[in-house]
Amino acid sequence: MLLQAFIVCASLALAFAAPFHNYTRCANQYNSTQLQALEAQYTQDLAAAEASGSLQRITTPSTLSGGSSLVCRPIQVAWHIIYESETVQGGYMSDKAVQDSIDALNGHYRGTEFRFLLDRTTRTKNKTWFNDVDGDSPLQDDMKKQLHVGDARTLNVYTVNFPTAKSLGYAPYPQFYAQAPWNDGVVIKHSSVPGGAAVGFNQGKTLTHEVGHWLGLLHVFNEDGKCVDWDFVSDTPVQSTWTEGCPTSKDSCDGLPGEDSIHNFMDYSMDVCLTEFTPGQIARMHAQSDLYRKISRGFCPWDWPFLG
């Protein structure tokens, strides 16, 4: 059975004035059987690429002699603003707001080698797209087919409203690109960008979370509510529930090594709580992007932002 080509990250129908612990970041639509099939596909694709010699793994020092450059994996970003009126509430974003989002994304991905560079910004006035697009809607197909640019290496970001689904965002896994290239790209709620109106979720970390999916990461918690590994990453402790708010600590699988990854970008904590990817997650993003996105790894000038 064909797996769905997106992850829907939907919040509960709750006003921002309500307690933050009731505002859920995502409602992932995959179960354990589907994820096992997805991972099996990745394993098969990886083995085939290695056998054919089509997978290029570059092992280079982190800096050139003289310290003039640093290894990085540059990703061009096409930012598509969907709005209903030329106001912040209506979804309109200034050039500065877009660049602030790119800067925040680079800050969150510091230490991963990935560097995001804004290539273009488009603005489309479409009240229907702005208000009604979600992962299950034919409207999102129309929107993406008209606006998507680039190839598997290009990150397309779409900002909309999601009033019906109360969503914060959704994104495809990288292995879905071959099935529907036009469907590739991250869709987020416009008010989740830095300084937006989504109180508690307005530091740009919804985009960071969804780009993690776009690069091949799963949630750190078991969506079946079991104390069984879920994300195929060895250095994220087993976690049976997502995190709400920003607790001091949490251990949903008492007796197993480690506490819950409440500060991990792939949990559902409030933005202020999310600060990290693990080395294992970074390695997985590298492997998935090498295989499915062919993102070049090379030397970038020191004067590029967030290279340190």
PDB file of C-alpha atoms in Angstrom:
ATOM      1  CA  MET A   1       0.000   0.000   0.000  1.00  0.00           C
ATOM      2  CA  LEU A   2       1.340   3.407  -0.947  1.00  0.00           C
ATOM      3  CA  LEU A   3       2.267   5.408   2.107  1.00  0.00           C
ATOM      4  CA  GLN A   4       0.993   8.928   2.385  1.00  0.00           C
ATOM      5  CA  ALA A   5       3.527  11.436   1.140  1.00  0.00           C
ATOM      6  CA  PHE A   6       3.317  13.874   3.982  1.00  0.00           C
ATOM      7  CA  ILE A   7       3.300  14.229   7.706  1.00  0.00           C
ATOM      8  CA  VAL A   8       0.490  16.363   9.029  1.00  0.00           C
ATOM      9  CA  CYS A   9       1.354  18.357  12.123  1.00  0.00           C
ATOM     10  CA  ALA A  10      -1.980  19.526  13.464  1.00  0.00           C
ATOM     11  CA  SER A  11      -2.717  21.362  16.679  1.00  0.00           C
ATOM     12  CA  LEU A  12      -5.825  20.817  18.751  1.00  0.00           C
ATOM     13  CA  ALA A  13      -8.670  23.281  18.299  1.00  0.00           C
ATOM     14  CA  LEU A  14      -7.626  25.547  21.130  1.00  0.00           C
ATOM     15  CA  ALA A  15      -7.151  29.289  21.406  1.00  0.00           C
ATOM     16  CA  PHE A  16      -3.679  30.596  22.148  1.00  0.00           C
ATOM     17  CA  ALA A  17      -4.979  32.053  25.397  1.00  0.00           C
ATOM     18  CA  ALA A  18      -5.580  28.541  26.716  1.00  0.00           C
ATOM     19  CA  PRO A  19      -2.889  26.662  28.670  1.00  0.00           C
ATOM     20  CA  PHE A  20       0.006  25.787  26.398  1.00  0.00           C
ATOM     21  CA  HIS A  21       0.148  22.175  27.581  1.00  0.00           C
ATOM     22  CA  ASN A  22      -3.119  21.601  25.698  1.00  0.00           C
ATOM     23  CA  TYR A  23      -1.725  22.908  22.408  1.00  0.00           C
ATOM     24  CA  THR A  24      -0.277  19.921  20.548  1.00  0.00           C
ATOM     25  CA  ARG A  25       2.297  20.612  17.831  1.00  0.00           C
ATOM     26  CA  CYS A  26       1.668  17.583  15.581  1.00  0.00           C
ATOM     27  CA  ALA A  27      -0.657  14.679  14.869  1.00  0.00           C
ATOM     28  CA  ASN A  28       1.492  12.304  12.838  1.00  0.00           C
ATOM     29  CA  GLN A  29      -0.525  10.020  10.578  1.00  0.00           C
ATOM     30  CA  TYR A  30       1.868   7.068  10.494  1.00  0.00           C
ATOM     31  CA  ASN A  31       1.599   3.941  12.614  1.00  0.00           C
ATOM     32  CA  SER A  32       4.415   1.552  13.495  1.00  0.00           C
ATOM     33  CA  THR A  33       3.670  -0.802  10.592  1.00  0.00           C
ATOM     34  CA  GLN A  34       3.881   2.041   8.080  1.00  0.00           C
ATOM     35  CA  LEU A  35       7.098   3.367   9.583  1.00  0.00           C
ATOM     36  CA  GLN A  36       8.684  -0.071   9.557  1.00  0.00           C
ATOM     37  CA  ALA A  37       7.818  -0.318   5.856  1.00  0.00           C
ATOM     38  CA  LEU A  38       9.238   3.142   5.260  1.00  0.00           C
ATOM     39  CA  GLU A  39      12.486   2.216   6.997  1.00  0.00           C
ATOM     40  CA  ALA A  40      12.691  -1.073   5.106  1.00  0.00           C
ATOM     41  CA  GLN A  41      12.373   0.878   1.869  1.00  0.00           C
ATOM     42  CA  TYR A  42      15.202   3.175   2.975  1.00  0.00           C
ATOM     43  CA  THR A  43      17.413   0.183   3.819  1.00  0.00           C
ATOM     44  CA  GLN A  44      16.741  -1.368   0.412  1.00  0.00           C
ATOM     45  CA  ASP A  45      17.345   1.901  -1.428  1.00  0.00           C
ATOM     46  CA  LEU A  46      20.595   2.443   0.460  1.00  0.00           C
ATOM     47  CA  ALA A  47      21.859  -1.060  -0.309  1.00  0.00           C
ATOM     48  CA  ALA A  48      20.995  -0.666  -3.989  1.00  0.00           C
ATOM     49  CA  ALA A  49      22.750   2.696  -4.224  1.00  0.00           C
ATOM     50  CA  GLU A  50      25.867   1.375  -2.512  1.00  0.00           C
ATOM     51  CA  ALA A  51      25.935  -1.711  -4.749  1.00  0.00           C
ATOM     52  CA  SER A  52      25.621   0.379  -7.904  1.00  0.00           C
ATOM     53  CA  GLY A  53      28.207   2.909  -6.777  1.00  0.00           C
ATOM     54  CA  SER A  54      25.754   5.780  -7.233  1.00  0.00           C
ATOM     55  CA  LEU A  55      25.981   6.899  -3.611  1.00  0.00           C
ATOM     56  CA  GLN A  56      28.866   9.288  -3.081  1.00  0.00           C
ATOM     57  CA  ARG A  57      30.048   9.715   0.493  1.00  0.00           C
ATOM     58  CA  ILE A  58      32.560  12.512   0.971  1.00  0.00           C
ATOM     59  CA  THR A  59      34.928  12.325   3.910  1.00  0.00           C
ATOM     60  CA  THR A  60      36.886  15.545   4.220  1.00  0.00           C
ATOM     61  CA  PRO A  61      38.400  17.580   7.062  1.00  0.00           C
ATOM     62  CA  SER A  62      36.136  20.192   8.573  1.00  0.00           C
ATOM     63  CA  THR A  63      38.336  23.078   7.421  1.00  0.00           C
ATOM     64  CA  LEU A  64      40.748  23.794   4.634  1.00  0.00           C
ATOM     65  CA  SER A  65      44.350  24.591   5.501  1.00  0.00           C
ATOM     66  CA  GLY A  66      44.479  28.267   6.350  1.00  0.00           C
ATOM     67  CA  GLY A  67      40.983  28.176   7.832  1.00  0.00           C
ATOM     68  CA  SER A  68      39.305  30.028   4.946  1.00  0.00           C
ATOM     69  CA  SER A  69      36.338  27.688   4.517  1.00  0.00           C
ATOM     70  CA  LEU A  70      34.208  25.147   6.339  1.00  0.00           C
ATOM     71  CA  VAL A  71      32.445  22.039   5.109  1.00  0.00           C
ATOM     72  CA  CYS A  72      28.735  22.625   4.624  1.00  0.00           C
ATOM     73  CA  ARG A  73      25.700  21.290   2.779  1.00  0.00           C
ATOM     74  CA  PRO A  74      24.019  24.324   1.196  1.00  0.00           C
ATOM     75  CA  ILE A  75      20.270  24.189   0.588  1.00  0.00           C
ATOM     76  CA  GLN A  76      18.522  26.736  -1.608  1.00  0.00           C
ATOM     77  CA  VAL A  77      15.169  27.879  -0.193  1.00  0.00           C
ATOM     78  CA  ALA A  78      12.165  29.007  -2.226  1.00  0.00           C
ATOM     79  CA  TRP A  79       9.734  30.741   0.147  1.00  0.00           C
ATOM     80  CA  HIS A  80       6.114  30.943  -1.032  1.00  0.00           C
ATOM     81  CA  ILE A  81       3.886  33.366   0.880  1.00  0.00           C
ATOM     82  CA  ILE A  82       0.173  32.653   0.514  1.00  0.00           C
ATOM     83  CA  TYR A  83      -1.969  35.493   1.862  1.00  0.00           C
ATOM     84  CA  GLU A  84      -5.516  36.824   1.835  1.00  0.00           C
ATOM     85  CA  SER A  85      -4.710  40.472   2.602  1.00  0.00           C
ATOM     86  CA  GLU A  86      -1.594  42.613   2.809  1.00  0.00           C
ATOM     87  CA  THR A  87      -1.533  42.454   6.610  1.00  0.00           C
ATOM     88  CA  VAL A  88       0.363  40.267   9.054  1.00  0.00           C
ATOM     89  CA  GLN A  89      -2.940  38.761  10.192  1.00  0.00           C
ATOM     90  CA  GLY A  90      -3.813  38.088   6.563  1.00  0.00           C
ATOM     91  CA  GLY A  91      -0.606  36.140   6.024  1.00  0.00           C
ATOM     92  CA  TYR A  92       1.508  38.768   4.304  1.00  0.00           C
ATOM     93  CA  MET A  93       5.209  38.605   5.168  1.00  0.00           C
ATOM     94  CA  SER A  94       7.868  41.231   4.567  1.00  0.00           C
ATOM     95  CA  ASP A  95      11.264  40.401   3.099  1.00  0.00           C
ATOM     96  CA  LYS A  96      12.731  40.941   6.568  1.00  0.00           C
ATOM     97  CA  ALA A  97      10.305  38.460   8.141  1.00  0.00           C
ATOM     98  CA  VAL A  98      11.314  35.833   5.594  1.00  0.00           C
ATOM     99  CA  GLN A  99      15.024  36.454   6.128  1.00  0.00           C
ATOM    100  CA  ASP A 100      14.536  36.372   9.912  1.00  0.00           C
ATOM    101  CA  SER A 101      13.004  32.914   9.458  1.00  0.00           C
ATOM    102  CA  ILE A 102      15.975  31.748   7.387  1.00  0.00           C
ATOM    103  CA  ASP A 103      18.381  33.138   9.982  1.00  0.00           C
ATOM    104  CA  ALA A 104      16.518  31.352  12.781  1.00  0.00           C
ATOM    105  CA  LEU A 105      16.548  28.099  10.794  1.00  0.00           C
ATOM    106  CA  ASN A 106      20.301  28.374  10.292  1.00  0.00           C
ATOM    107  CA  GLY A 107      20.777  29.036  13.979  1.00  0.00           C
ATOM    108  CA  HIS A 108      18.781  25.947  14.904  1.00  0.00           C
ATOM    109  CA  TYR A 109      20.765  23.811  12.425  1.00  0.00           C
ATOM    110  CA  ARG A 110      24.136  25.095  13.576  1.00  0.00           C
ATOM    111  CA  GLY A 111      26.528  22.155  13.888  1.00  0.00           C
ATOM    112  CA  THR A 112      24.679  19.955  11.384  1.00  0.00           C
ATOM    113  CA  GLU A 113      26.548  21.145   8.235  1.00  0.00           C
ATOM    114  CA  PHE A 114      23.237  22.173   6.625  1.00  0.00           C
ATOM    115  CA  ARG A 115      23.089  25.844   5.581  1.00  0.00           C
ATOM    116  CA  PHE A 116      19.937  27.420   4.206  1.00  0.00           C
ATOM    117  CA  LEU A 117      20.193  30.199   1.632  1.00  0.00           C
ATOM    118  CA  LEU A 118      17.150  32.143   0.442  1.00  0.00           C
ATOM    119  CA  ASP A 119      16.986  31.863  -3.341  1.00  0.00           C
ATOM    120  CA  ARG A 120      13.617  33.480  -4.022  1.00  0.00           C
ATOM    121  CA  THR A 121      10.407  34.704  -2.417  1.00  0.00           C
ATOM    122  CA  THR A 122       7.005  34.530  -4.099  1.00  0.00           C
ATOM    123  CA  ARG A 123       3.774  36.122  -2.943  1.00  0.00           C
ATOM    124  CA  THR A 124       0.384  34.779  -3.993  1.00  0.00           C
ATOM    125  CA  LYS A 125      -2.901  36.369  -2.977  1.00  0.00           C
ATOM    126  CA  ASN A 126      -5.351  33.494  -2.720  1.00  0.00           C
ATOM    127  CA  LYS A 127      -7.872  33.483   0.102  1.00  0.00           C
ATOM    128  CA  THR A 128      -8.919  29.885  -0.537  1.00  0.00           C
ATOM    129  CA  TRP A 129      -5.383  28.504  -0.441  1.00  0.00           C
ATOM    130  CA  PHE A 130      -4.557  30.596   2.606  1.00  0.00           C
ATOM    131  CA  ASN A 131      -7.521  29.398   4.632  1.00  0.00           C
ATOM    132  CA  ASP A 132      -8.262  25.889   3.385  1.00  0.00           C
ATOM    133  CA  VAL A 133      -5.019  24.173   2.352  1.00  0.00           C
ATOM    134  CA  ASP A 134      -4.049  21.152   4.438  1.00  0.00           C
ATOM    135  CA  GLY A 135      -2.259  17.890   3.775  1.00  0.00           C
ATOM    136  CA  ASP A 136      -5.400  16.021   2.685  1.00  0.00           C
ATOM    137  CA  SER A 137      -6.833  18.750   0.484  1.00  0.00           C
ATOM    138  CA  PRO A 138      -6.734  18.801  -3.338  1.00  0.00           C
ATOM    139  CA  LEU A 139      -6.135  22.521  -2.843  1.00  0.00           C
ATOM    140  CA  GLN A 140      -2.635  21.841  -1.578  1.00  0.00           C
ATOM    141  CA  ASP A 141      -1.969  19.814  -4.730  1.00  0.00           C
ATOM    142  CA  ASP A 142      -3.091  22.766  -6.861  1.00  0.00           C
ATOM    143  CA  MET A 143      -0.977  25.181  -4.835  1.00  0.00           C
ATOM    144  CA  LYS A 144       2.185  23.103  -4.976  1.00  0.00           C
ATOM    145  CA  LYS A 145       1.811  22.197  -8.653  1.00  0.00           C
ATOM    146  CA  GLN A 146       1.638  25.891  -9.503  1.00  0.00           C
ATOM    147  CA  LEU A 147       4.350  27.177  -7.179  1.00  0.00           C
ATOM    148  CA  HIS A 148       6.905  24.408  -6.589  1.00  0.00           C
ATOM    149  CA  VAL A 149      10.341  25.083  -8.078  1.00  0.00           C
ATOM    150  CA  GLY A 150      13.700  23.329  -8.189  1.00  0.00           C
ATOM    151  CA  ASP A 151      14.573  19.697  -7.581  1.00  0.00           C
ATOM    152  CA  ALA A 152      15.030  17.370  -4.599  1.00  0.00           C
ATOM    153  CA  ARG A 153      17.775  19.644  -3.261  1.00  0.00           C
ATOM    154  CA  THR A 154      15.510  22.712  -3.150  1.00  0.00           C
ATOM    155  CA  LEU A 155      13.538  23.409   0.021  1.00  0.00           C
ATOM    156  CA  ASN A 156      10.152  24.861  -0.892  1.00  0.00           C
ATOM    157  CA  VAL A 157       8.427  26.526   2.080  1.00  0.00           C
ATOM    158  CA  TYR A 158       4.758  27.513   1.942  1.00  0.00           C
ATOM    159  CA  THR A 159       3.122  29.694   4.613  1.00  0.00           C
ATOM    160  CA  VAL A 160      -0.658  29.388   5.022  1.00  0.00           C
ATOM    161  CA  ASN A 161      -3.252  29.610   7.800  1.00  0.00           C
ATOM    162  CA  PHE A 162      -4.814  26.150   8.505  1.00  0.00           C
ATOM    163  CA  PRO A 163      -7.902  27.482  10.330  1.00  0.00           C
ATOM    164  CA  THR A 164      -9.930  24.294   9.848  1.00  0.00           C
ATOM    165  CA  ALA A 165      -7.308  21.707  10.806  1.00  0.00           C
ATOM    166  CA  LYS A 166      -5.660  24.004  13.357  1.00  0.00           C
ATOM    167  CA  SER A 167      -2.375  22.787  11.957  1.00  0.00           C
ATOM    168  CA  LEU A 168       1.119  24.083  12.560  1.00  0.00           C
ATOM    169  CA  GLY A 169       2.695  22.341   9.578  1.00  0.00           C
ATOM    170  CA  TYR A 170       3.454  19.221   7.584  1.00  0.00           C
ATOM    171  CA  ALA A 171       6.261  17.920   5.385  1.00  0.00           C
ATOM    172  CA  PRO A 172       7.191  14.908   3.235  1.00  0.00           C
ATOM    173  CA  TYR A 173       9.909  12.391   3.918  1.00  0.00           C
ATOM    174  CA  PRO A 174      12.704  12.534   1.328  1.00  0.00           C
ATOM    175  CA  GLN A 175      11.996   9.123  -0.218  1.00  0.00           C
ATOM    176  CA  PHE A 176       8.607  10.376  -1.410  1.00  0.00           C
ATOM    177  CA  TYR A 177      10.211  12.836  -3.809  1.00  0.00           C
ATOM    178  CA  ALA A 178      10.492  10.328  -6.662  1.00  0.00           C
ATOM    179  CA  GLN A 179       6.753   9.560  -6.456  1.00  0.00           C
ATOM    180  CA  ALA A 180       5.592  13.180  -6.714  1.00  0.00           C
ATOM    181  CA  PRO A 181       8.323  15.817  -7.080  1.00  0.00           C
ATOM    182  CA  TRP A 182       5.756  18.624  -7.100  1.00  0.00           C
ATOM    183  CA  ASN A 183       4.525  17.562  -3.645  1.00  0.00           C
ATOM    184  CA  ASP A 184       7.917  18.088  -2.027  1.00  0.00           C
ATOM    185  CA  GLY A 185       8.183  20.974   0.399  1.00  0.00           C
ATOM    186  CA  VAL A 186       7.244  22.159   3.875  1.00  0.00           C
ATOM    187  CA  VAL A 187       3.913  23.836   4.667  1.00  0.00           C
ATOM    188  CA  ILE A 188       3.716  25.821   7.907  1.00  0.00           C
ATOM    189  CA  LYS A 189       1.317  28.143   9.682  1.00  0.00           C
ATOM    190  CA  HIS A 190       2.250  31.732   8.872  1.00  0.00           C
ATOM    191  CA  SER A 191       1.993  32.823  12.511  1.00  0.00           C
ATOM    192  CA  SER A 192       4.584  30.247  13.669  1.00  0.00           C
ATOM    193  CA  VAL A 193       7.480  32.266  12.215  1.00  0.00           C
ATOM    194  CA  PRO A 194       9.722  34.286  14.581  1.00  0.00           C
ATOM    195  CA  GLY A 195       7.633  36.998  16.228  1.00  0.00           C
ATOM    196  CA  GLY A 196       4.356  35.568  14.896  1.00  0.00           C
ATOM    197  CA  ALA A 197       1.022  35.434  16.687  1.00  0.00           C
ATOM    198  CA  ALA A 198       1.191  31.740  17.640  1.00  0.00           C
ATOM    199  CA  VAL A 199       2.139  32.403  21.254  1.00  0.00           C
ATOM    200  CA  GLY A 200       4.423  29.685  22.567  1.00  0.00           C
ATOM    201  CA  PHE A 201       5.128  28.471  19.040  1.00  0.00           C
ATOM    202  CA  ASN A 202       6.507  31.606  17.388  1.00  0.00           C
ATOM    203  CA  GLN A 203      10.281  31.211  17.380  1.00  0.00           C
ATOM    204  CA  GLY A 204      10.357  29.502  13.989  1.00  0.00           C
ATOM    205  CA  LYS A 205      10.807  26.010  15.386  1.00  0.00           C
ATOM    206  CA  THR A 206       7.801  24.552  13.592  1.00  0.00           C
ATOM    207  CA  LEU A 207       9.810  25.113  10.405  1.00  0.00           C
ATOM    208  CA  THR A 208      12.867  23.553  12.059  1.00  0.00           C
ATOM    209  CA  HIS A 209      10.794  20.503  13.064  1.00  0.00           C
ATOM    210  CA  GLU A 210       9.285  20.094   9.589  1.00  0.00           C
ATOM    211  CA  VAL A 211      12.636  20.505   7.836  1.00  0.00           C
ATOM    212  CA  GLY A 212      13.823  17.683  10.099  1.00  0.00           C
ATOM    213  CA  HIS A 213      11.132  15.491   8.519  1.00  0.00           C
ATOM    214  CA  TRP A 214      12.106  16.793   5.050  1.00  0.00           C
ATOM    215  CA  LEU A 215      15.658  15.591   5.793  1.00  0.00           C
ATOM    216  CA  GLY A 216      14.498  12.175   7.025  1.00  0.00           C
ATOM    217  CA  LEU A 217      13.934  12.463  10.781  1.00  0.00           C
ATOM    218  CA  LEU A 218      11.014  10.899  12.642  1.00  0.00           C
ATOM    219  CA  HIS A 219       9.510  12.025  15.923  1.00  0.00           C
ATOM    220  CA  VAL A 220      11.518  11.051  19.005  1.00  0.00           C
ATOM    221  CA  PHE A 221       8.460   9.557  20.734  1.00  0.00           C
ATOM    222  CA  ASN A 222       6.569   6.359  19.979  1.00  0.00           C
ATOM    223  CA  GLU A 223       3.259   7.399  18.435  1.00  0.00           C
ATOM    224  CA  ASP A 224       1.662   4.107  19.503  1.00  0.00           C
ATOM    225  CA  GLY A 225       2.309   5.057  23.131  1.00  0.00           C
ATOM    226  CA  LYS A 226       4.735   2.181  23.741  1.00  0.00           C
ATOM    227  CA  CYS A 227       8.204   2.113  25.263  1.00  0.00           C
ATOM    228  CA  VAL A 228       9.708   0.824  22.023  1.00  0.00           C
ATOM    229  CA  ASP A 229      12.175   2.637  19.769  1.00  0.00           C
ATOM    230  CA  TRP A 230      10.431   4.687  17.102  1.00  0.00           C
ATOM    231  CA  ASP A 231      12.865   6.942  15.237  1.00  0.00           C
ATOM    232  CA  PHE A 232      15.660   4.487  14.291  1.00  0.00           C
ATOM    233  CA  VAL A 233      18.236   6.718  16.004  1.00  0.00           C
ATOM    234  CA  SER A 234      20.310   5.089  18.732  1.00  0.00           C
ATOM    235  CA  ASP A 235      21.096   8.152  20.843  1.00  0.00           C
ATOM    236  CA  THR A 236      17.521   9.360  21.406  1.00  0.00           C
ATOM    237  CA  PRO A 237      16.119   7.595  24.503  1.00  0.00           C
ATOM    238  CA  VAL A 238      12.968   5.523  24.111  1.00  0.00           C
ATOM    239  CA  GLN A 239       9.961   7.769  24.738  1.00  0.00           C
ATOM    240  CA  SER A 240       6.293   6.738  24.784  1.00  0.00           C
ATOM    241  CA  THR A 241       4.548  10.135  24.742  1.00  0.00           C
ATOM    242  CA  TRP A 242       5.102  13.526  23.203  1.00  0.00           C
ATOM    243  CA  THR A 243       5.959  16.471  25.408  1.00  0.00           C
ATOM    244  CA  GLU A 244       3.557  19.311  26.180  1.00  0.00           C
ATOM    245  CA  GLY A 245       4.669  22.724  27.377  1.00  0.00           C
ATOM    246  CA  CYS A 246       8.231  22.894  28.667  1.00  0.00           C
ATOM    247  CA  PRO A 247       8.698  20.689  31.743  1.00  0.00           C
ATOM    248  CA  THR A 248      11.873  20.631  33.791  1.00  0.00           C
ATOM    249  CA  SER A 249      12.215  16.920  33.047  1.00  0.00           C
ATOM    250  CA  LYS A 250      10.103  13.974  31.893  1.00  0.00           C
ATOM    251  CA  ASP A 251      10.588  10.201  31.786  1.00  0.00           C
ATOM    252  CA  SER A 252       7.734   8.346  30.089  1.00  0.00           C
ATOM    253  CA  CYS A 253       9.670   5.056  30.032  1.00  0.00           C
ATOM    254  CA  ASP A 254      10.908   4.747  33.600  1.00  0.00           C
ATOM    255  CA  GLY A 255      13.401   1.915  33.946  1.00  0.00           C
ATOM    256  CA  LEU A 256      14.888   2.353  30.480  1.00  0.00           C
ATOM    257  CA  PRO A 257      18.074   4.383  29.899  1.00  0.00           C
ATOM    258  CA  GLY A 258      17.722   8.131  29.584  1.00  0.00           C
ATOM    259  CA  GLU A 259      14.915  10.611  30.077  1.00  0.00           C
ATOM    260  CA  ASP A 260      12.582  11.970  27.395  1.00  0.00           C
ATOM    261  CA  SER A 261      14.082  14.244  24.754  1.00  0.00           C
ATOM    262  CA  ILE A 262      12.073  17.285  25.825  1.00  0.00           C
ATOM    263  CA  HIS A 263      14.573  19.686  24.242  1.00  0.00           C
ATOM    264  CA  ASN A 264      14.798  17.860  20.927  1.00  0.00           C
ATOM    265  CA  PHE A 265      13.483  19.632  17.850  1.00  0.00           C
ATOM    266  CA  MET A 266      11.601  16.449  16.906  1.00  0.00           C
ATOM    267  CA  ASP A 267       9.459  16.443  20.068  1.00  0.00           C
ATOM    268  CA  TYR A 268       6.327  18.613  20.504  1.00  0.00           C
ATOM    269  CA  SER A 269       7.484  20.900  23.309  1.00  0.00           C
ATOM    270  CA  MET A 270       6.883  24.635  23.125  1.00  0.00           C
ATOM    271  CA  ASP A 271       9.405  26.527  21.025  1.00  0.00           C
ATOM    272  CA  VAL A 272      11.292  27.901  24.015  1.00  0.00           C
ATOM    273  CA  CYS A 273      12.043  24.330  25.091  1.00  0.00           C
ATOM    274  CA  LEU A 274      13.442  23.046  21.783  1.00  0.00           C
ATOM    275  CA  THR A 275      17.200  23.472  21.383  1.00  0.00           C
ATOM    276  CA  GLU A 276      18.913  20.401  19.925  1.00  0.00           C
ATOM    277  CA  PHE A 277      19.483  17.570  17.500  1.00  0.00           C
ATOM    278  CA  THR A 278      21.553  14.566  18.601  1.00  0.00           C
ATOM    279  CA  PRO A 279      24.668  13.349  16.738  1.00  0.00           C
ATOM    280  CA  GLY A 280      22.656  10.307  15.653  1.00  0.00           C
ATOM    281  CA  GLN A 281      19.926  12.485  14.190  1.00  0.00           C
ATOM    282  CA  ILE A 282      22.517  14.562  12.346  1.00  0.00           C
ATOM    283  CA  ALA A 283      24.045  11.382  10.921  1.00  0.00           C
ATOM    284  CA  ARG A 284      20.601  10.215   9.782  1.00  0.00           C
ATOM    285  CA  MET A 285      19.892  13.547   8.078  1.00  0.00           C
ATOM    286  CA  HIS A 286      23.235  13.290   6.285  1.00  0.00           C
ATOM    287  CA  ALA A 287      22.535   9.721   5.144  1.00  0.00           C
ATOM    288  CA  GLN A 288      18.978  10.434   3.998  1.00  0.00           C
ATOM    289  CA  SER A 289      19.931  13.610   2.160  1.00  0.00           C
ATOM    290  CA  ASP A 290      22.921  11.887   0.517  1.00  0.00           C
ATOM    291  CA  LEU A 291      20.658   9.147  -0.793  1.00  0.00           C
ATOM    292  CA  TYR A 292      17.454  10.940  -1.702  1.00  0.00           C
ATOM    293  CA  ARG A 293      18.273  14.624  -2.109  1.00  0.00           C
ATOM    294  CA  LYS A 294      21.846  14.553  -3.460  1.00  0.00           C
ATOM    295  CA  ILE A 295      22.699  17.683  -1.502  1.00  0.00           C
ATOM    296  CA  SER A 296      26.303  18.519  -2.350  1.00  0.00           C
ATOM    297  CA  ARG A 297      28.804  18.609   0.478  1.00  0.00           C
ATOM    298  CA  GLY A 298      31.667  20.990  -0.033  1.00  0.00           C
ATOM    299  CA  PHE A 299      33.566  23.962   1.292  1.00  0.00           C
ATOM    300  CA  CYS A 300      31.732  27.199   1.991  1.00  0.00           C
ATOM    301  CA  PRO A 301      33.293  30.633   2.669  1.00  0.00           C
ATOM    302  CA  TRP A 302      33.708  31.708   6.266  1.00  0.00           C
ATOM    303  CA  ASP A 303      31.635  34.814   5.626  1.00  0.00           C
ATOM    304  CA  TRP A 304      28.500  32.754   5.042  1.00  0.00           C
ATOM    305  CA  PRO A 305      26.102  33.119   8.005  1.00  0.00           C
ATOM    306  CA  PHE A 306      26.049  30.528  10.783  1.00  0.00           C
ATOM    307  CA  LEU A 307      29.022  28.516   9.595  1.00  0.00           C
ATOM    308  CA  GLY A 308      30.563  28.194  13.031  1.00  0.00           C
TER     309      GLY A 308
END
